[in-house]
PDB file of C-alpha atoms (C1' of nucleotides) in Angstrom:
ATOM      1  CA  LEU A  50      83.804 -55.434  11.870  1.00 98.00           C
ATOM      2  CA  PRO A  51      85.384 -58.952  12.183  1.00 98.00           C
ATOM      3  CA  ARG A  52      83.685 -62.185  11.840  1.00 98.00           C
ATOM      4  CA  ASP A  53      83.921 -62.781  15.751  1.00 98.00           C
ATOM      5  CA  PHE A  54      81.708 -59.665  16.226  1.00 98.00           C
ATOM      6  CA  PHE A  55      78.704 -61.265  14.383  1.00 98.00           C
ATOM      7  CA  ARG A  56      79.361 -64.807  15.969  1.00 98.00           C
ATOM      8  CA  GLN A  57      77.730 -63.834  19.197  1.00 98.00           C
ATOM      9  CA  ASN A  58      74.468 -63.754  20.990  1.00 98.00           C
ATOM     10  CA  THR A  59      72.105 -62.265  18.275  1.00 98.00           C
ATOM     11  CA  LEU A  60      70.466 -60.037  20.650  1.00 98.00           C
ATOM     12  CA  SER A  61      73.941 -58.541  21.609  1.00 98.00           C
ATOM     13  CA  VAL A  62      74.865 -58.169  18.096  1.00 98.00           C
ATOM     14  CA  ALA A  63      71.574 -56.348  17.193  1.00 98.00           C
ATOM     15  CA  GLN A  64      72.354 -53.845  19.989  1.00 98.00           C
ATOM     16  CA  ALA A  65      75.979 -53.612  19.370  1.00 98.00           C
ATOM     17  CA  LEU A  66      75.082 -52.808  15.536  1.00 98.00           C
ATOM     18  CA  LEU A  67      73.420 -49.485  16.687  1.00 98.00           C
ATOM     19  CA  GLY A  68      75.914 -46.669  15.743  1.00 98.00           C
ATOM     20  CA  CYS A  69      77.879 -48.668  13.326  1.00 98.00           C
ATOM     21  CA  LEU A  70      78.322 -47.923   9.878  1.00 98.00           C
ATOM     22  CA  LEU A  71      76.923 -49.445   6.841  1.00 98.00           C
ATOM     23  CA  ILE A  72      79.300 -48.978   3.877  1.00 98.00           C
ATOM     24  CA  ARG A  73      78.886 -49.783   0.051  1.00 98.00           C
ATOM     25  CA  ASP A  74      81.761 -48.998  -2.078  1.00 97.00           C
ATOM     26  CA  GLU A  75      80.913 -47.888  -5.491  1.00 96.00           C
ATOM     27  CA  PRO A  76      82.863 -46.560  -8.528  1.00 96.00           C
ATOM     28  CA  ASP A  77      81.680 -42.879  -7.647  1.00 94.00           C
ATOM     29  CA  GLY A  78      82.547 -43.216  -4.065  1.00 96.00           C
ATOM     30  CA  CYS A  79      81.369 -44.774  -0.823  1.00 98.00           C
ATOM     31  CA  LEU A  80      77.748 -44.798   0.425  1.00 98.00           C
ATOM     32  CA  ILE A  81      77.721 -44.586   4.207  1.00 98.00           C
ATOM     33  CA  GLY A  82      74.767 -44.792   6.647  1.00 98.00           C
ATOM     34  CA  ARG A  83      74.791 -44.920  10.459  1.00 98.00           C
ATOM     35  CA  ILE A  84      72.646 -47.736  12.041  1.00 98.00           C
ATOM     36  CA  ALA A  85      69.716 -46.252  13.795  1.00 98.00           C
ATOM     37  CA  GLU A  86      67.469 -49.294  14.286  1.00 98.00           C
ATOM     38  CA  THR A  87      67.936 -52.993  14.282  1.00 98.00           C
ATOM     39  CA  GLU A  88      65.650 -56.243  15.068  1.00 98.00           C
ATOM     40  CA  ALA A  89      66.838 -59.675  16.075  1.00 98.00           C
ATOM     41  CA  TYR A  90      65.568 -62.921  14.861  1.00 98.00           C
ATOM     42  CA  THR A  91      66.604 -66.119  16.514  1.00 98.00           C
ATOM     43  CA  GLN A  92      66.384 -69.946  16.350  1.00 96.00           C
ATOM     44  CA  VAL A  93      63.620 -69.959  18.938  1.00 96.00           C
ATOM     45  CA  ASP A  94      61.561 -67.476  17.364  1.00 97.00           C
ATOM     46  CA  PRO A  95      58.296 -68.099  15.366  1.00 97.00           C
ATOM     47  CA  ALA A  96      58.825 -64.824  13.508  1.00 97.00           C
ATOM     48  CA  CYS A  97      62.086 -65.705  12.204  1.00 98.00           C
ATOM     49  CA  HIS A  98      62.334 -67.146   8.619  1.00 98.00           C
ATOM     50  CA  ALA A  99      64.678 -69.929   9.968  1.00 98.00           C
ATOM     51  CA  PHE A 100      62.370 -71.145  12.624  1.00 98.00           C
ATOM     52  CA  ARG A 101      60.759 -74.015  10.433  1.00 97.00           C
ATOM     53  CA  GLY A 102      64.143 -75.134   9.107  1.00 97.00           C
ATOM     54  CA  GLN A 103      66.389 -74.467   6.020  1.00 98.00           C
ATOM     55  CA  THR A 104      64.942 -73.750   2.648  1.00 98.00           C
ATOM     56  CA  ALA A 105      66.524 -72.354  -0.451  1.00 97.00           C
ATOM     57  CA  ARG A 106      65.259 -68.969   0.436  1.00 98.00           C
ATOM     58  CA  ASN A 107      66.731 -68.654   4.012  1.00 98.00           C
ATOM     59  CA  ALA A 108      69.829 -70.900   3.224  1.00 98.00           C
ATOM     60  CA  THR A 109      72.235 -67.981   3.963  1.00 98.00           C
ATOM     61  CA  MET A 110      70.891 -67.567   7.501  1.00 98.00           C
ATOM     62  CA  PHE A 111      72.230 -71.280   8.175  1.00 98.00           C
ATOM     63  CA  GLY A 112      75.645 -70.416   6.974  1.00 98.00           C
ATOM     64  CA  PRO A 113      78.773 -68.585   8.677  1.00 98.00           C
ATOM     65  CA  PRO A 114      78.198 -65.385  10.538  1.00 98.00           C
ATOM     66  CA  GLY A 115      79.204 -62.175   9.235  1.00 98.00           C
ATOM     67  CA  HIS A 116      77.300 -62.463   5.750  1.00 98.00           C
ATOM     68  CA  ALA A 117      74.549 -60.700   4.139  1.00 98.00           C
ATOM     69  CA  TYR A 118      70.983 -62.348   4.133  1.00 98.00           C
ATOM     70  CA  ILE A 119      69.075 -60.320   1.643  1.00 98.00           C
ATOM     71  CA  TYR A 120      65.564 -61.428   0.624  1.00 98.00           C
ATOM     72  CA  PHE A 121      62.542 -60.013  -1.351  1.00 98.00           C
ATOM     73  CA  THR A 122      59.222 -59.392   0.085  1.00 98.00           C
ATOM     74  CA  TYR A 123      55.910 -58.106  -0.476  1.00 98.00           C
ATOM     75  CA  GLY A 124      56.559 -58.326  -4.393  1.00 97.00           C
ATOM     76  CA  MET A 125      58.520 -55.289  -4.289  1.00 98.00           C
ATOM     77  CA  HIS A 126      61.031 -54.659  -1.372  1.00 98.00           C
ATOM     78  CA  HIS A 127      64.245 -56.073  -0.028  1.00 98.00           C
ATOM     79  CA  CYS A 128      65.369 -56.448   3.556  1.00 98.00           C
ATOM     80  CA  PHE A 129      68.961 -56.586   4.606  1.00 98.00           C
ATOM     81  CA  ASN A 130      70.217 -58.713   7.336  1.00 98.00           C
ATOM     82  CA  ALA A 131      73.661 -59.646   8.897  1.00 98.00           C
ATOM     83  CA  VAL A 132      73.869 -63.388   9.773  1.00 98.00           C
ATOM     84  CA  THR A 133      74.836 -63.976  13.293  1.00 98.00           C
ATOM     85  CA  ALA A 134      75.537 -66.557  15.882  1.00 98.00           C
ATOM     86  CA  GLU A 135      77.331 -69.834  15.006  1.00 98.00           C
ATOM     87  CA  ALA A 136      76.964 -71.392  11.478  1.00 98.00           C
ATOM     88  CA  GLY A 137      74.010 -73.601  11.501  1.00 97.00           C
ATOM     89  CA  GLN A 138      71.647 -71.579  14.045  1.00 98.00           C
ATOM     90  CA  GLY A 139      69.757 -69.663  11.476  1.00 98.00           C
ATOM     91  CA  GLU A 140      69.956 -66.329  13.232  1.00 98.00           C
ATOM     92  CA  ALA A 141      70.299 -62.776  11.979  1.00 98.00           C
ATOM     93  CA  VAL A 142      69.834 -59.070  12.599  1.00 98.00           C
ATOM     94  CA  LEU A 143      67.648 -57.059  10.436  1.00 98.00           C
ATOM     95  CA  ILE A 144      68.752 -53.391   9.592  1.00 98.00           C
ATOM     96  CA  ARG A 145      65.613 -51.426   9.694  1.00 98.00           C
ATOM     97  CA  ALA A 146      66.907 -47.812   9.414  1.00 98.00           C
ATOM     98  CA  VAL A 147      70.322 -45.873   9.001  1.00 98.00           C
ATOM     99  CA  GLU A 148      71.143 -42.166   9.121  1.00 98.00           C
ATOM    100  CA  PRO A 149      72.499 -41.349   5.664  1.00 98.00           C
ATOM    101  CA  LEU A 150      75.949 -39.799   6.084  1.00 98.00           C
ATOM    102  CA  THR A 151      77.553 -39.981   2.493  1.00 97.00           C
ATOM    103  CA  GLY A 152      76.134 -40.201  -0.940  1.00 97.00           C
ATOM    104  CA  TRP A 153      72.861 -38.547  -0.421  1.00 96.00           C
ATOM    105  CA  GLU A 154      72.462 -37.646  -3.994  1.00 95.00           C
ATOM    106  CA  ARG A 155      73.095 -41.131  -5.370  1.00 96.00           C
ATOM    107  CA  MET A 156      70.619 -42.513  -2.551  1.00 97.00           C
ATOM    108  CA  ALA A 157      68.023 -40.012  -3.569  1.00 96.00           C
ATOM    109  CA  ALA A 158      68.269 -41.116  -7.105  1.00 96.00           C
ATOM    110  CA  ARG A 159      67.865 -44.587  -6.500  1.00 97.00           C
ATOM    111  CA  ARG A 160      64.817 -43.788  -4.383  1.00 97.00           C
ATOM    112  CA  GLY A 161      63.395 -41.885  -7.052  1.00 95.00           C
ATOM    113  CA  LEU A 162      63.408 -38.678  -5.102  1.00 92.00           C
ATOM    114  CA  THR A 163      65.514 -36.326  -7.335  1.00 81.00           C
ATOM    115  CA  GLU A 164      62.983 -35.356 -10.185  1.00 50.00           C
ATOM    116  CA  ALA A 165      61.540 -31.956 -10.369  1.00 45.00           C
ATOM    117  CA  GLY A 166      58.241 -31.771  -8.484  1.00 42.00           C
ATOM    118  CA  LYS A 167      59.153 -34.665  -5.996  1.00 46.00           C
ATOM    119  CA  ARG A 168      60.701 -32.351  -3.247  1.00 50.00           C
ATOM    120  CA  GLY A 169      64.287 -31.566  -4.069  1.00 51.00           C
ATOM    121  CA  PHE A 170      67.222 -32.621  -1.886  1.00 55.00           C
ATOM    122  CA  ASP A 171      69.079 -29.208  -1.672  1.00 61.00           C
ATOM    123  CA  LEU A 172      70.634 -29.595   1.847  1.00 65.00           C
ATOM    124  CA  LYS A 173      72.043 -26.071   1.808  1.00 64.00           C
ATOM    125  CA  THR A 174      68.659 -24.328   2.424  1.00 70.00           C
ATOM    126  CA  ALA A 175      67.181 -27.114   4.456  1.00 79.00           C
ATOM    127  CA  SER A 176      66.288 -26.640   8.232  1.00 88.00           C
ATOM    128  CA  GLU A 177      67.244 -29.374  10.665  1.00 90.00           C
ATOM    129  CA  ALA A 178      63.709 -30.800  10.653  1.00 90.00           C
ATOM    130  CA  GLU A 179      63.695 -30.893   6.929  1.00 91.00           C
ATOM    131  CA  ARG A 180      67.003 -32.623   6.858  1.00 92.00           C
ATOM    132  CA  ILE A 181      65.694 -35.166   9.187  1.00 94.00           C
ATOM    133  CA  ARG A 182      62.469 -35.585   7.108  1.00 94.00           C
ATOM    134  CA  ARG A 183      64.559 -36.245   4.063  1.00 94.00           C
ATOM    135  CA  ALA A 184      66.991 -38.581   5.651  1.00 96.00           C
ATOM    136  CA  ARG A 185      64.237 -40.691   6.862  1.00 97.00           C
ATOM    137  CA  ALA A 186      62.602 -40.537   3.252  1.00 97.00           C
ATOM    138  CA  LEU A 187      66.031 -41.988   2.073  1.00 97.00           C
ATOM    139  CA  CYS A 188      66.806 -44.646   4.674  1.00 98.00           C
ATOM    140  CA  GLY A 189      64.149 -44.659   7.314  1.00 98.00           C
ATOM    141  CA  GLY A 190      62.924 -48.192   6.879  1.00 98.00           C
ATOM    142  CA  PRO A 191      64.392 -51.674   5.820  1.00 98.00           C
ATOM    143  CA  GLY A 192      62.889 -51.353   2.170  1.00 98.00           C
ATOM    144  CA  LYS A 193      64.006 -47.931   1.788  1.00 98.00           C
ATOM    145  CA  LEU A 194      67.646 -48.360   2.799  1.00 98.00           C
ATOM    146  CA  CYS A 195      67.827 -51.325   0.538  1.00 98.00           C
ATOM    147  CA  GLN A 196      66.530 -49.222  -2.488  1.00 98.00           C
ATOM    148  CA  ALA A 197      68.843 -46.237  -1.482  1.00 98.00           C
ATOM    149  CA  PHE A 198      72.079 -48.711  -1.191  1.00 98.00           C
ATOM    150  CA  GLY A 199      71.176 -50.581  -4.219  1.00 98.00           C
ATOM    151  CA  LEU A 200      70.963 -53.809  -2.146  1.00 98.00           C
ATOM    152  CA  ASP A 201      69.151 -56.700  -3.874  1.00 98.00           C
ATOM    153  CA  ARG A 202      69.044 -60.540  -3.833  1.00 98.00           C
ATOM    154  CA  THR A 203      72.199 -60.496  -6.082  1.00 98.00           C
ATOM    155  CA  LEU A 204      74.019 -59.663  -3.106  1.00 98.00           C
ATOM    156  CA  ASN A 205      72.637 -62.069  -0.790  1.00 98.00           C
ATOM    157  CA  GLY A 206      75.338 -64.127   0.745  1.00 98.00           C
ATOM    158  CA  THR A 207      78.115 -61.394   0.407  1.00 98.00           C
ATOM    159  CA  ASP A 208      80.676 -61.637   3.022  1.00 98.00           C
ATOM    160  CA  LEU A 209      80.451 -58.540   5.134  1.00 98.00           C
ATOM    161  CA  THR A 210      83.879 -58.801   6.707  1.00 98.00           C
ATOM    162  CA  THR A 211      86.048 -58.110   3.688  1.00 97.00           C
ATOM    163  CA  GLY A 212      86.292 -54.352   3.959  1.00 96.00           C
ATOM    164  CA  SER A 213      85.174 -54.077   0.337  1.00 96.00           C
ATOM    165  CA  HIS A 214      82.131 -53.699  -1.750  1.00 97.00           C
ATOM    166  CA  LEU A 215      79.787 -54.052   1.231  1.00 98.00           C
ATOM    167  CA  TRP A 216      80.648 -54.116   4.889  1.00 98.00           C
ATOM    168  CA  LEU A 217      80.086 -52.820   8.339  1.00 98.00           C
ATOM    169  CA  ALA A 218      82.492 -50.801  10.556  1.00 98.00           C
ATOM    170  CA  ALA A 219      82.626 -49.679  14.032  1.00 98.00           C
ATOM    171  CA  GLY A 220      80.993 -46.033  14.638  1.00 97.00           C
ATOM    172  CA  ASP A 221      79.514 -44.560  17.750  1.00 92.00           C
ATOM    173  CA  THR A 222      79.475 -46.810  20.713  1.00 95.00           C
ATOM    174  CA  VAL A 223      76.034 -46.738  22.249  1.00 97.00           C
ATOM    175  CA  PRO A 224      75.875 -47.573  26.052  1.00 97.00           C
ATOM    176  CA  PRO A 225      73.306 -49.954  27.149  1.00 97.00           C
ATOM    177  CA  GLU A 226      71.252 -47.199  28.907  1.00 97.00           C
ATOM    178  CA  ALA A 227      70.886 -45.518  25.466  1.00 97.00           C
ATOM    179  CA  ILE A 228      69.280 -48.526  23.827  1.00 97.00           C
ATOM    180  CA  CYS A 229      65.569 -48.794  23.485  1.00 96.00           C
ATOM    181  CA  ALA A 230      63.884 -52.103  23.187  1.00 96.00           C
ATOM    182  CA  THR A 231      60.500 -52.283  21.646  1.00 96.00           C
ATOM    183  CA  PRO A 232      58.265 -54.820  19.823  1.00 95.00           C
ATOM    184  CA  ARG A 233      59.403 -55.646  16.275  1.00 97.00           C
ATOM    185  CA  ILE A 234      57.574 -54.067  13.379  1.00 97.00           C
ATOM    186  CA  GLY A 235      55.396 -55.824  10.672  1.00 96.00           C
ATOM    187  CA  ILE A 236      55.305 -59.285  12.235  1.00 96.00           C
ATOM    188  CA  THR A 237      52.072 -61.109  13.658  1.00 93.00           C
ATOM    189  CA  LEU A 238      54.090 -63.767  15.671  1.00 94.00           C
ATOM    190  CA  ALA A 239      55.957 -63.349  18.895  1.00 94.00           C
ATOM    191  CA  THR A 240      55.001 -59.713  19.160  1.00 94.00           C
ATOM    192  CA  ASP A 241      55.769 -59.836  22.984  1.00 94.00           C
ATOM    193  CA  ARG A 242      59.431 -60.040  22.400  1.00 96.00           C
ATOM    194  CA  LEU A 243      61.158 -56.800  22.765  1.00 96.00           C
ATOM    195  CA  TRP A 244      63.794 -57.311  20.101  1.00 97.00           C
ATOM    196  CA  ARG A 245      63.548 -54.265  18.138  1.00 97.00           C
ATOM    197  CA  PHE A 246      66.437 -51.710  19.166  1.00 98.00           C
ATOM    198  CA  THR A 247      66.832 -48.109  18.662  1.00 97.00           C
ATOM    199  CA  ARG A 248      69.056 -45.392  20.141  1.00 95.00           C
ATOM    200  CA  ARG A 249      67.133 -43.282  22.596  1.00 94.00           C
ATOM    201  CA  GLY A 250      66.086 -40.145  20.808  1.00 93.00           C
ATOM    202  CA  ASP A 251      67.613 -40.977  17.581  1.00 95.00           C
ATOM    203  CA  PRO A 252      65.218 -39.319  15.019  1.00 96.00           C
ATOM    204  CA  PHE A 253      66.531 -41.313  12.069  1.00 97.00           C
ATOM    205  CA  THR A 254      64.401 -44.482  12.801  1.00 97.00           C
ATOM    206  CA  SER A 255      61.572 -46.070  10.831  1.00 97.00           C
ATOM    207  CA  ARG A 256      58.937 -44.409  13.029  1.00 92.00           C
ATOM    208  CA  PRO A 257      59.592 -41.423  15.235  1.00 79.00           C
ATOM    209  CA  GLY A 258      59.084 -41.081  18.923  1.00 66.00           C
ATOM    210  CA  ASP A 259      60.229 -44.429  20.342  1.00 63.00           C
ATOM    211  CA  THR A 260      61.654 -43.630  23.795  1.00 52.00           C
ATOM    212  CA  ARG A 261      60.862 -46.816  25.781  1.00 53.00           C
ATOM    213  CA  GLN A 262      63.910 -48.128  27.581  1.00 47.00           C
ATOM    214  CA  THR A 263      65.436 -51.590  27.917  1.00 44.00           C
TER     215      THR A 263
ATOM    216  C1'  DA B  59      49.269 -38.016  13.989  1.00 80.91           C
ATOM    217  C1'  DT B  60      47.157 -42.251  12.827  1.00 80.91           C
ATOM    218  C1'  DC B  61      44.406 -45.187   9.733  1.00 80.91           C
ATOM    219  C1'  DT B  62      43.373 -48.035   5.746  1.00 80.91           C
ATOM    220  C1'  DC B  63      44.210 -49.783   1.324  1.00 80.91           C
ATOM    221  C1'  DG B  64      46.518 -51.344  -2.899  1.00 80.91           C
ATOM    222  C1'  DA B  65      50.566 -52.576  -5.416  1.00 80.91           C
ATOM    223  C1'  DT B  66      53.098 -56.832  -6.598  1.00 80.91           C
ATOM    224  C1'  DA B  67      55.947 -61.265  -6.951  1.00 80.91           C
ATOM    225  C1'  DG B  68      58.410 -65.020  -4.480  1.00 80.91           C
ATOM    226  C1'  DT B  69      57.877 -68.776  -1.155  1.00 80.91           C
ATOM    227  C1'  DC B  70      55.575 -72.266   1.114  1.00 80.91           C
ATOM    228  C1'  DT B  71      51.454 -75.386   1.973  1.00 80.91           C
TER     229       DT B  71
ATOM    230  C1'  DG C 154      45.816 -70.183  -2.812  1.00 80.91           C
ATOM    231  C1'  DA C 155      47.578 -67.876   1.278  1.00 80.91           C
ATOM    232  C1'  DC C 156      50.699 -65.145   3.160  1.00 80.91           C
ATOM    233  C1'  DT C 157      54.388 -61.668   3.677  1.00 80.91           C
ATOM    234  C1'  DA C 158      60.518 -59.021   8.670  1.00 80.91           C
ATOM    235  C1'  DT C 159      57.094 -52.767   3.235  1.00 80.91           C
ATOM    236  C1'  DC C 160      56.002 -48.415   1.205  1.00 80.91           C
ATOM    237  C1'  DG C 161      53.231 -44.499  -0.097  1.00 80.91           C
ATOM    238  C1'  DA C 162      49.030 -42.275  -1.146  1.00 80.91           C
ATOM    239  C1'  DG C 163      44.869 -40.782   0.537  1.00 80.91           C
ATOM    240  C1'  DA C 164      41.271 -40.397   4.065  1.00 80.91           C
ATOM    241  C1'  DT C 165      40.139 -39.189   8.398  1.00 80.91           C
ATOM    242  C1'  DC C 166      40.492 -37.411  13.353  1.00 80.91           C
TER     243       DC C 166
END
DNA sequence: ATCTCGATAGTCT
DNA sequence: GACTATCGAGATC
């Protein structure tokens, strides 16, 4: 996706990112996930890291659009965002869940889900429901997908428009009527804003069963 | 299916 | 010193 894609209204970008592909290039091949859930964070939003101005931590949010804002939280998790809107605005879209498409084994290894006794990831014998359960265990949450893709603070600020290392690509186009808008998760401020977006009926979200419409 | 709680460290007041 | 854009285990319904 080109820089102009990200340089738009943050709410629009958050919805346009549904169905797009998150790709990380590694020596063993690409890791690929299809975006299933996003959240918008804007300038006028008390829940946004940038709301109270620029600091060392959130500096990337104030830079040019199309870069990765990756931060560490709760003492053990990372969250991956794409910076949006014009430089200086401090807006971004949090990627909350992806459907793992390519690289299941490496993702499972990074998530610590491959050892004996921890439920195997042999997909050949897995039912559809089991496949979904395992996919959600890999990438069904912002912290999980960062761990699965090996995203951490060393990648904060990465340009997402180069088509190498770490980037986003067009995938399914999701029509407006297939997009659900719900309250954002894990925040205490501005919970009245319906800025969490999912594809209607998509099972690969951080929580199942959200069917409310825009 | 839904809840409560603890882990754990960086950031900001 | 309080708070956190989370996760997983264990309890409970």
